[in-house]
Amino acid sequence: MAQVSMTVRMDEQLKKKFDSLCSQFGMSANAAMNIFANAVVTYRCIPFEIKAPDEPTTNKGLETFYALRAEARKRGLQYMSLEEINDEIEESRAERRTNIVAEP
């Protein structure tokens, strides 16, 4: 298989640390990048989690929802999972369909 060249730009200090760590692993930075590329192709995903840092909620609707949920817990109201909510919705829809069919 033919080899091709790829250029990657990164911070100088990061590159030094990366090279040093790869050396400790007994491999070159080039070998490490090839291992990464092979993992991405093999598993069809980035082989580690990438996520944004947690940020405070700024959505007023979501804040209100959380406040209502906290109040419901204080009052001893049962917390419902999404699955339970969906089950109740489906039961309600089935009941409505039955009533529509039953009406003359």
XYZ file of C-alpha atoms in Angstrom:
104
model
C 0.000 0.000 0.000
C 1.389 3.420 -0.928
C 2.391 5.763 1.863
C 1.274 9.415 1.911
C 2.381 12.356 3.973
C 0.092 14.317 6.280
C 0.854 17.577 8.056
C -0.666 18.287 11.451
C -0.338 21.658 13.155
C -0.276 21.812 16.949
C 1.078 23.884 19.785
C 4.869 23.567 20.148
C 4.722 22.613 23.837
C 2.021 20.016 23.163
C 4.179 18.511 20.391
C 7.189 18.248 22.722
C 5.097 16.554 25.419
C 3.477 14.242 22.838
C 6.868 13.235 21.367
C 8.269 12.604 24.849
C 5.318 10.454 25.894
C 5.341 8.483 22.634
C 9.063 7.859 23.175
C 8.274 6.482 26.642
C 5.770 4.153 24.973
C 8.538 2.990 22.641
C 7.033 4.476 19.511
C 7.276 7.559 17.357
C 4.637 10.277 17.192
C 4.035 9.097 13.618
C 3.281 5.549 14.839
C 0.910 6.942 17.479
C -0.970 8.965 14.844
C -1.247 5.832 12.661
C -2.644 3.857 15.607
C -5.198 6.622 16.192
C -6.191 6.720 12.485
C -6.544 2.925 12.368
C -8.772 2.939 15.471
C -11.005 5.649 13.955
C -11.382 3.678 10.710
C -11.832 0.300 12.425
C -14.419 1.415 15.000
C -15.911 4.213 12.856
C -15.724 6.646 15.780
C -13.242 8.655 17.796
C -11.841 6.108 20.297
C -12.463 8.343 23.309
C -15.268 10.573 24.543
C -15.340 14.172 23.346
C -17.688 16.459 25.218
C -18.162 20.101 26.071
C -17.498 21.194 29.645
C -20.519 21.516 31.895
C -21.989 24.987 31.803
C -24.585 26.533 34.082
C -28.143 26.348 32.792
C -29.221 29.538 31.057
C -32.458 28.224 29.591
C -35.310 29.692 31.701
C -37.721 26.946 30.656
C -35.292 24.248 31.727
C -34.582 26.050 34.994
C -38.329 26.199 35.683
C -38.688 22.499 34.883
C -35.919 21.593 37.340
C -37.447 23.835 40.017
C -40.851 22.179 39.576
C -39.285 18.733 39.696
C -37.436 19.602 42.919
C -40.670 20.898 44.463
C -42.493 17.703 43.455
C -39.799 15.605 45.142
C -40.118 17.663 48.332
C -43.844 16.941 48.363
C -43.260 13.220 47.899
C -44.640 13.036 44.389
C -43.311 10.101 42.427
C -40.612 10.752 39.870
C -41.489 9.228 36.518
C -38.916 7.952 34.066
C -39.157 8.850 30.395
C -40.271 5.282 29.728
C -43.125 5.601 32.262
C -44.195 8.921 30.755
C -44.183 7.400 27.256
C -46.201 4.411 28.518
C -48.835 6.747 29.973
C -48.996 8.727 26.740
C -49.463 5.516 24.756
C -52.215 4.327 27.150
C -53.977 7.671 26.779
C -53.751 7.516 22.988
C -55.042 3.928 22.941
C -57.969 4.957 25.175
C -58.740 7.884 22.882
C -58.652 5.603 19.796
C -61.013 3.179 21.567
C -63.431 6.003 22.414
C -63.405 7.300 18.842
C -64.171 3.844 17.471
C -66.861 3.211 20.117
C -68.792 6.415 19.325
C -71.690 5.923 16.866
